Coordinates of C-alpha atoms in Angstrom, one line a residue:
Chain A
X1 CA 102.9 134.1 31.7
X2 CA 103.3 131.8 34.6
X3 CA 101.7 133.7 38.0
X4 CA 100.7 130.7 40.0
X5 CA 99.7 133.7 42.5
X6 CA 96.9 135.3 40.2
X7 CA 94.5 133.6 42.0
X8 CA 94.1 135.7 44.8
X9 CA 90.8 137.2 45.1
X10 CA 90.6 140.2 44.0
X11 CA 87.6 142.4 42.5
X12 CA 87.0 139.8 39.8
X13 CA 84.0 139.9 37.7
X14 CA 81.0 137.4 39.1
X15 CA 81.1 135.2 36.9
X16 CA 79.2 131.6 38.0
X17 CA 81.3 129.3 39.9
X18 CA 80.5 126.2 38.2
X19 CA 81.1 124.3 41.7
X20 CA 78.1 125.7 43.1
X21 CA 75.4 124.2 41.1
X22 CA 73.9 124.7 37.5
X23 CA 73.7 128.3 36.5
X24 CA 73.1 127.9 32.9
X25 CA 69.9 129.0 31.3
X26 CA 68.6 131.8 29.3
X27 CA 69.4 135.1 30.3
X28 CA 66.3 137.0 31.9
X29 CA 64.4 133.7 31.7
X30 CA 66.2 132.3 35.3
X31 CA 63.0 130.5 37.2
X32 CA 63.1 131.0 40.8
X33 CA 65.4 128.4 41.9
X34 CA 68.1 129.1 39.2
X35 CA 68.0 133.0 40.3
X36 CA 68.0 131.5 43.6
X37 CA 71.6 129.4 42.7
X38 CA 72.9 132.6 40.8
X39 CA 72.3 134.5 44.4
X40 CA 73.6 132.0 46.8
X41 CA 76.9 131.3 44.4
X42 CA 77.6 135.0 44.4
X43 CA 77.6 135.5 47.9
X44 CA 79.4 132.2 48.4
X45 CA 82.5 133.7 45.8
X46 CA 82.1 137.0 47.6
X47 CA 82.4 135.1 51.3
X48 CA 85.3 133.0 50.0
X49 CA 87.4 136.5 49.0
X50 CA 86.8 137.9 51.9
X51 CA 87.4 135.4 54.3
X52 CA 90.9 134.3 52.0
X53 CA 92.0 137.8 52.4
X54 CA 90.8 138.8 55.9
X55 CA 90.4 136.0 57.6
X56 CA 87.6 134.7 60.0
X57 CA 87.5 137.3 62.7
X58 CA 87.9 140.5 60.4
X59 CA 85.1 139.4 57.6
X60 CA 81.6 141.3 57.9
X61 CA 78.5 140.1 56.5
X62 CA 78.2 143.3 55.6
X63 CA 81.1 143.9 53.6
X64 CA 80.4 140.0 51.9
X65 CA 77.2 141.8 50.8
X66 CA 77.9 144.8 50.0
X67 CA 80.4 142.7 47.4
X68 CA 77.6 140.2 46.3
X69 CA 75.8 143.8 45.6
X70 CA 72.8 143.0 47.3
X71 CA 71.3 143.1 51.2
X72 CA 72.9 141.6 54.0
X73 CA 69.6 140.6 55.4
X74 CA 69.5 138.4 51.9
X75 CA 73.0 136.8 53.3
X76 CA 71.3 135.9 56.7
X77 CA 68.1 134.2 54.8
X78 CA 70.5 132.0 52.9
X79 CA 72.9 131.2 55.5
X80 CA 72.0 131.9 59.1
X81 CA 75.0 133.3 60.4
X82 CA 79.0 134.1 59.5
X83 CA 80.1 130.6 61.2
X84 CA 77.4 128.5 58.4
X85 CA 78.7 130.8 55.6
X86 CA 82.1 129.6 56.5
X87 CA 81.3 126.5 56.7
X88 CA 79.7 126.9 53.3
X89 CA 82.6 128.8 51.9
X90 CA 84.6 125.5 53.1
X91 CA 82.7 122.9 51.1
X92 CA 84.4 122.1 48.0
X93 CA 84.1 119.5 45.7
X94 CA 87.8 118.7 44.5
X95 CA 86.3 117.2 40.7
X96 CA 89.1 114.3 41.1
X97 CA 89.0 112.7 37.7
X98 CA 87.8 109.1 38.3
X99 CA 91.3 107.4 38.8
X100 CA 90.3 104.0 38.5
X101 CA 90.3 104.2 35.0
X102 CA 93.9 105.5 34.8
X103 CA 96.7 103.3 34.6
X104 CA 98.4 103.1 37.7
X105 CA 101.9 104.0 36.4
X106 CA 100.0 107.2 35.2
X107 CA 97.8 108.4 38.9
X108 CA 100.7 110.2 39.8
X109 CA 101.4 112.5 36.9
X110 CA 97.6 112.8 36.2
X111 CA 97.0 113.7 40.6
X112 CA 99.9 116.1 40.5
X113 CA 98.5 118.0 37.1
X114 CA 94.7 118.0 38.1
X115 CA 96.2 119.9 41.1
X116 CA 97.9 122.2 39.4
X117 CA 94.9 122.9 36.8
X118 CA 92.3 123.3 40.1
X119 CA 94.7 125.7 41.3
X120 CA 95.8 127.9 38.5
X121 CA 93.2 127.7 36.0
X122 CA 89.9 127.7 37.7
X123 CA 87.3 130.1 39.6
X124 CA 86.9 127.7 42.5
X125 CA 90.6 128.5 43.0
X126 CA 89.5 130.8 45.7
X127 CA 87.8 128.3 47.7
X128 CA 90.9 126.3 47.6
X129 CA 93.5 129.1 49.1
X130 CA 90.4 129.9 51.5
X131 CA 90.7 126.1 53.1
X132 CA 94.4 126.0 52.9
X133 CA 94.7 129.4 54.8
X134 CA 92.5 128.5 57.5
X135 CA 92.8 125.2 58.1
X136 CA 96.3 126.0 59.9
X137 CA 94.5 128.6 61.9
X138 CA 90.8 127.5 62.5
X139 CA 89.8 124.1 64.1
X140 CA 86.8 123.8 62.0
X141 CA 88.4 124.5 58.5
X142 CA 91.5 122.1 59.7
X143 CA 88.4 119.6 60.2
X144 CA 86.6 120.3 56.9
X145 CA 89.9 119.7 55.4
X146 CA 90.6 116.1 56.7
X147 CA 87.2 115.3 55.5
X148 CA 87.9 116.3 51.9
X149 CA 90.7 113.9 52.2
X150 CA 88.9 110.9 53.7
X151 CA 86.2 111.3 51.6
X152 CA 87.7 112.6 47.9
X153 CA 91.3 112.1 48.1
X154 CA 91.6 108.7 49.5
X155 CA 88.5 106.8 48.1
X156 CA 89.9 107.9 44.7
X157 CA 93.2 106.5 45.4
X158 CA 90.9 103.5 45.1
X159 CA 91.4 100.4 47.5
X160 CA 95.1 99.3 46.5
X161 CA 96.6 102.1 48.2
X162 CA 97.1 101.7 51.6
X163 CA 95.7 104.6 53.9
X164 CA 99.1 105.4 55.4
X165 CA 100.2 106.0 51.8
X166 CA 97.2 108.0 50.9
X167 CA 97.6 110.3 53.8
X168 CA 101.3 110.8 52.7
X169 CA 100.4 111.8 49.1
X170 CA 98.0 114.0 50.8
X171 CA 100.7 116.0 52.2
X172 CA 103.1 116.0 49.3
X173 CA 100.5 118.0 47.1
X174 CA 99.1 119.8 50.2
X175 CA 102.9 120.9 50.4
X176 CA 103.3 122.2 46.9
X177 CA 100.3 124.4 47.1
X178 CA 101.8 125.9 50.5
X179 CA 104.9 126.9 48.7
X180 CA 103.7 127.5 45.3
X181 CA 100.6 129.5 46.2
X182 CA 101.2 130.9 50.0
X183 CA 104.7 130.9 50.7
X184 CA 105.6 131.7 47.3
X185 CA 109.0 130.3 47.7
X186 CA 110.8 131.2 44.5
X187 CA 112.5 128.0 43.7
X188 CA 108.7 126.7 43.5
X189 CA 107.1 129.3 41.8
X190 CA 109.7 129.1 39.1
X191 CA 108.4 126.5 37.3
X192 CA 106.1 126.2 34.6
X193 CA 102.8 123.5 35.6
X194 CA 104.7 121.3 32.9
X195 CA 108.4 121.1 35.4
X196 CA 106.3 120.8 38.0
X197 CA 104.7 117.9 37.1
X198 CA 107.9 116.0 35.5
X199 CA 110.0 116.2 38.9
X200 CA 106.9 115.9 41.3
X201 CA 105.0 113.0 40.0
X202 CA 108.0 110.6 41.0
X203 CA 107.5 111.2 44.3
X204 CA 104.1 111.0 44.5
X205 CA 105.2 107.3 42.5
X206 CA 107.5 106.8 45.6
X207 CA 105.1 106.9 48.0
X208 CA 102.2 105.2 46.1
X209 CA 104.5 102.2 45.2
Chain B
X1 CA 103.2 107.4 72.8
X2 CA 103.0 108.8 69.5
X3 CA 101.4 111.9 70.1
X4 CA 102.9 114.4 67.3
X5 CA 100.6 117.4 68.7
X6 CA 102.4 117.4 71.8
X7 CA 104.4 120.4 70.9
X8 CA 101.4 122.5 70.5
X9 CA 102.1 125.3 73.1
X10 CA 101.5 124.6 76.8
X11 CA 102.1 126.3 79.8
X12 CA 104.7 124.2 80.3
X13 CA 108.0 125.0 82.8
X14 CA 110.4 127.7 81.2
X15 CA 113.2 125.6 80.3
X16 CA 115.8 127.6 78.3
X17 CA 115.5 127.4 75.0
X18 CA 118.7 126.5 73.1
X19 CA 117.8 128.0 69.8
X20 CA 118.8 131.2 71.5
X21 CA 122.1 130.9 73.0
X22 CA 124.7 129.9 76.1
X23 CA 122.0 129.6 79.1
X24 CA 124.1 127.6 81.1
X25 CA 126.4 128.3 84.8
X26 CA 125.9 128.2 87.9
X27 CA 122.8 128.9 89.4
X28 CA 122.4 132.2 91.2
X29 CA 126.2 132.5 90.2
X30 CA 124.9 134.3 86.2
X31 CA 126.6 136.9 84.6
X32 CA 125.1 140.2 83.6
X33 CA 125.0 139.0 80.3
X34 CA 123.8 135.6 81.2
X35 CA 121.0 136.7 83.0
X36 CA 120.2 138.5 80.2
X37 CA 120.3 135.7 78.3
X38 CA 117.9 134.2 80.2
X39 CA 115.4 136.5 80.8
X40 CA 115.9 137.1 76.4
X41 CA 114.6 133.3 75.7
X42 CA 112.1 133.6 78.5
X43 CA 110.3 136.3 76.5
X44 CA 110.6 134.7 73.4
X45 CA 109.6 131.3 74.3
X46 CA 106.2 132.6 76.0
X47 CA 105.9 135.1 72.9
X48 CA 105.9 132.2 70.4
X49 CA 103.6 130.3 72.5
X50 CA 101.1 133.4 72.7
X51 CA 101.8 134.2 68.9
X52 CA 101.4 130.2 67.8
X53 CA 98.1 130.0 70.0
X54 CA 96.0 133.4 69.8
X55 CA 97.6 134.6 66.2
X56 CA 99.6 137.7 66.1
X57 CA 96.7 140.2 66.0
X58 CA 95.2 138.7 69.9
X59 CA 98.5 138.5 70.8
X60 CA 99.5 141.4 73.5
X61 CA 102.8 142.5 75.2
X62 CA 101.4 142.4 78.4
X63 CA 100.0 138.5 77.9
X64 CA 103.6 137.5 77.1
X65 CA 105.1 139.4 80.1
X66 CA 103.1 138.0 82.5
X67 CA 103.8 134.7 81.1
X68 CA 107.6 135.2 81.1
X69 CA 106.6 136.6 84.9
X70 CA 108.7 139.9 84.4
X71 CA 107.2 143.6 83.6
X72 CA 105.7 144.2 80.1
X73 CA 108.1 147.3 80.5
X74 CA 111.0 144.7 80.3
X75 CA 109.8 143.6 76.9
X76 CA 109.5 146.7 75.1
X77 CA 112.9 147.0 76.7
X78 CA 114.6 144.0 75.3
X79 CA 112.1 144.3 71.7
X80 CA 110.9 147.5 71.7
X81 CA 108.0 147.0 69.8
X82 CA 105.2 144.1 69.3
X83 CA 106.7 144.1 65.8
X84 CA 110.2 143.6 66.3
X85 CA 108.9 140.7 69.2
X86 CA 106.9 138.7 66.3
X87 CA 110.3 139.0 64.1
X88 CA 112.2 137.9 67.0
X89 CA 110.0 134.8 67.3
X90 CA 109.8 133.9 63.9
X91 CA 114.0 133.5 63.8
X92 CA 114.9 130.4 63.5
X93 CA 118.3 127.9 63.3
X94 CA 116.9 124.7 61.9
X95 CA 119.9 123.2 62.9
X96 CA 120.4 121.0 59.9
X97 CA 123.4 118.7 59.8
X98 CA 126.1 119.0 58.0
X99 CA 124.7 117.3 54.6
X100 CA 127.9 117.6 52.8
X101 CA 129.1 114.7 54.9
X102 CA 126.2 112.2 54.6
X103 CA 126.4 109.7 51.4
X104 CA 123.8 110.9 48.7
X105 CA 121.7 108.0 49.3
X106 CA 121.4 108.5 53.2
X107 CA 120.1 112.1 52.4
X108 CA 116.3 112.0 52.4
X109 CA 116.5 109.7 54.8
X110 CA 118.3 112.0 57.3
X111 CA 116.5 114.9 56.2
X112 CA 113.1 113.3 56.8
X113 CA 115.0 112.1 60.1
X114 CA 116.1 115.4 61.3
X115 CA 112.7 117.4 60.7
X116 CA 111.1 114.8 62.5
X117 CA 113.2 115.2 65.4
X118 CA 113.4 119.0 65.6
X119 CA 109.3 119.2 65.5
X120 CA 108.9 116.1 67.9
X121 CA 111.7 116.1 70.4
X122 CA 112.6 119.4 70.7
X123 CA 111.6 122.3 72.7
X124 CA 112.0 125.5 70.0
X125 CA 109.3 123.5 68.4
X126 CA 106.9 126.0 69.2
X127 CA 108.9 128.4 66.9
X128 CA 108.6 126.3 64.2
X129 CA 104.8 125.8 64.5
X130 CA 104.4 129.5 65.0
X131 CA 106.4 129.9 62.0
X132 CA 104.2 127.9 59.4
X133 CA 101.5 128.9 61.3
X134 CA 102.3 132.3 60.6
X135 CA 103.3 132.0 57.0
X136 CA 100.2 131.5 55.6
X137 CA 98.3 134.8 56.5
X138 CA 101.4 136.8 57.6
X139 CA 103.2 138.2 54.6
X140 CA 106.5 139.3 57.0
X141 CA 106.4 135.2 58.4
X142 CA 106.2 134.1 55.0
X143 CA 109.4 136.3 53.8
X144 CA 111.2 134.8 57.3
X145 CA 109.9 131.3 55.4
X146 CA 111.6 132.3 52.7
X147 CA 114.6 133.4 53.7
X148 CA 114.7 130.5 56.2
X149 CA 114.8 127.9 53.2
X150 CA 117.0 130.1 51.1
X151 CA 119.8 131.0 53.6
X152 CA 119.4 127.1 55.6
X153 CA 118.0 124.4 53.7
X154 CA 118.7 125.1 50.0
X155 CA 122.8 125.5 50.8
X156 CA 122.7 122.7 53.1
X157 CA 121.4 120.6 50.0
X158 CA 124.6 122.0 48.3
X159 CA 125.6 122.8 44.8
X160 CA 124.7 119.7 43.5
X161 CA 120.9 120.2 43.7
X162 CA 119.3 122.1 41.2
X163 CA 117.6 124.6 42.9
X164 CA 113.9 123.9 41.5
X165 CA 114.5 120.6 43.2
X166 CA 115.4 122.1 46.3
X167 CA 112.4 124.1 46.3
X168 CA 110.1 121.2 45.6
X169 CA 112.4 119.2 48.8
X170 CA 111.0 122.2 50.8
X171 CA 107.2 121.1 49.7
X172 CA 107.6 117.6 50.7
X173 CA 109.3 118.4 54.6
X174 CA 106.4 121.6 54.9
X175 CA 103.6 119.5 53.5
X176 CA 104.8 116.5 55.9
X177 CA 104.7 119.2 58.2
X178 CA 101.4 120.7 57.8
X179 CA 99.6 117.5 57.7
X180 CA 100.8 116.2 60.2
X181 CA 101.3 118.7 63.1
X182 CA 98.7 121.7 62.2
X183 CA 96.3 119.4 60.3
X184 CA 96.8 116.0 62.2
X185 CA 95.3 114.2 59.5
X186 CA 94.7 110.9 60.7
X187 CA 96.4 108.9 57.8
X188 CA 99.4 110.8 58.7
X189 CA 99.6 111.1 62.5
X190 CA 99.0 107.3 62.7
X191 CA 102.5 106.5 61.6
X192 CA 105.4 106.7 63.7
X193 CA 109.0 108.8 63.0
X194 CA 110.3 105.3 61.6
X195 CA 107.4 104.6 59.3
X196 CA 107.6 107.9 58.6
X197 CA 111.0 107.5 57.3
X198 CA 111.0 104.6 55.8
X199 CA 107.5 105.9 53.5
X200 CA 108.6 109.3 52.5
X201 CA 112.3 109.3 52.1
X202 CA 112.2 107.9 48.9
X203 CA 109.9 110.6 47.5
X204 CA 112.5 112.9 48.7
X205 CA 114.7 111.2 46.8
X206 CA 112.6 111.2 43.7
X207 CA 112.8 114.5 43.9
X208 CA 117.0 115.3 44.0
X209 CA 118.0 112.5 41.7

């Protein structure tokens, strides 16, 4: 089954997004601060649906509450206000693999597929659609997304690749998950993770050469 | 000057818009159906600036009126609905060249070439920014997307390219695109058209051979 578009948020089951901090332990034994980490990465999931599907404006903290199933005065102690939780909502850590130890003739086929993986097989996913989606409407998620790339995307492109090249790759992948996982476009969606990376890792190769 | 976010909308003068047919003759000497013309583009080109800017939800009737300087009255009559206005908007004529002319190798380069021009030198721009504004939270712009890249790009391409390549063409131009005109991100705004160009038309080409 190939739905690149299951990723959507919908009433999912809470399980702990792993991007959020450690939320291992036994069950019934948390200590404070893990119960505390288990609290703060449900709302953060819940914000993330909510603000991918309805946008800024149109998300409540009530209604991220009510879906974190506890009190929306617990959502102001951990957050402040809608515009931090956002801004919470926006911080992701993109796990690049560490690409200096990749053959270069491999970085682009291994960049196109970590992609792909983050995308389609991941709980974070949502986090990831959230940022895309409003960083072409929102000044401040359009900021938090050039940071990502200063500070993830292009130091792992290590120092041999030139910035203007790095900025370019940038765009090719930001491109495929604009018409893979918003705009849907059929001749993109088509394809198994496996095509996609055979046809798009030459022109990430292209532009990194 | 190498400003790509000039195009962002502006109160700037109504000049015609091309994009939305014959606006020429003599001044003060117009047809009926000239006139109409006129006062047709004059709408749209204020509604795609209010649309691009404030989203389609802020976005009201009257605003655009006022903008186009004739009675809100007139644009229900010429649209008839908010609805319809936002369709109107999102039509689009990229304009592409005829491809089946240009030598396979030249191809990337003049696609790369032509989306450059039409999203820096031209003034529909705004439709095209509202359009992939749009497409991301709006499922009806994201259909127009779609149909936009199935009915224009993917037969200008012609037969000879697969259509899963054709798709993944799309990525490249929208992720170009999105970088560097919504997201202006700064590795990508720093280059000009002809670095551009020169950088990312051989990952286009990656791509169709």
């Amino acid at each position: 089954m190939n739905d690149p578009g299951r990723r959507l948020p919908s009433g999912s089951e809470p399980v702990p997004d792993p991007a959020d901090g450690p939320t291992d332990g036994p069950a019934g034994g948390l200590t404070g601060a893990r119960s505390s980490d288990r609290t703060r990465a449900a709302i953060l999931r819940a914000a993330r649906a909510h603000f991918a599907r309805h946008g800024y404006e149109r998300t409540t903290i009530r209604a991220v509450a009510a879906d974190a199933a506890i009190d929306a005065s617990m959502v102001m102690r951990y957050f402040g206000s809608k515009e931090n939780l956002f801004d919470a909502a926006l911080t992701i850590d993109l796990r690049l693999p560490d690409l200096a130890a990749v053959a270069r003739d491999d970085l682009p086929r291994v960049l196109v597929r970590h992609f792909l993986d983050r995308w389609e097989g991941d709980p974070a996913d949502d986090a990831l659609l959230l940022l895309l989606r409003s960083a072409v409407t929102h000044e401040r998620a359009a900021e938090r997304m050039r940071e990502i790339f200063a500070e993830q995307v292009a130091p792992a492109l290590g120092e041999a690749v030139d910035p203007r090249r790095a900025g370019l790759v940038s765009a090719q992948l930001l491109g495929l998950a604009l018409t893979r996982y918003l705009l849907r476009a059929p001749g993109v969606t088509a394809l198994t993770p496996d095509e996609v990376t055979e046809l798009y890792a030459p022109a990430l190769a292209a532009v990194l050469s």
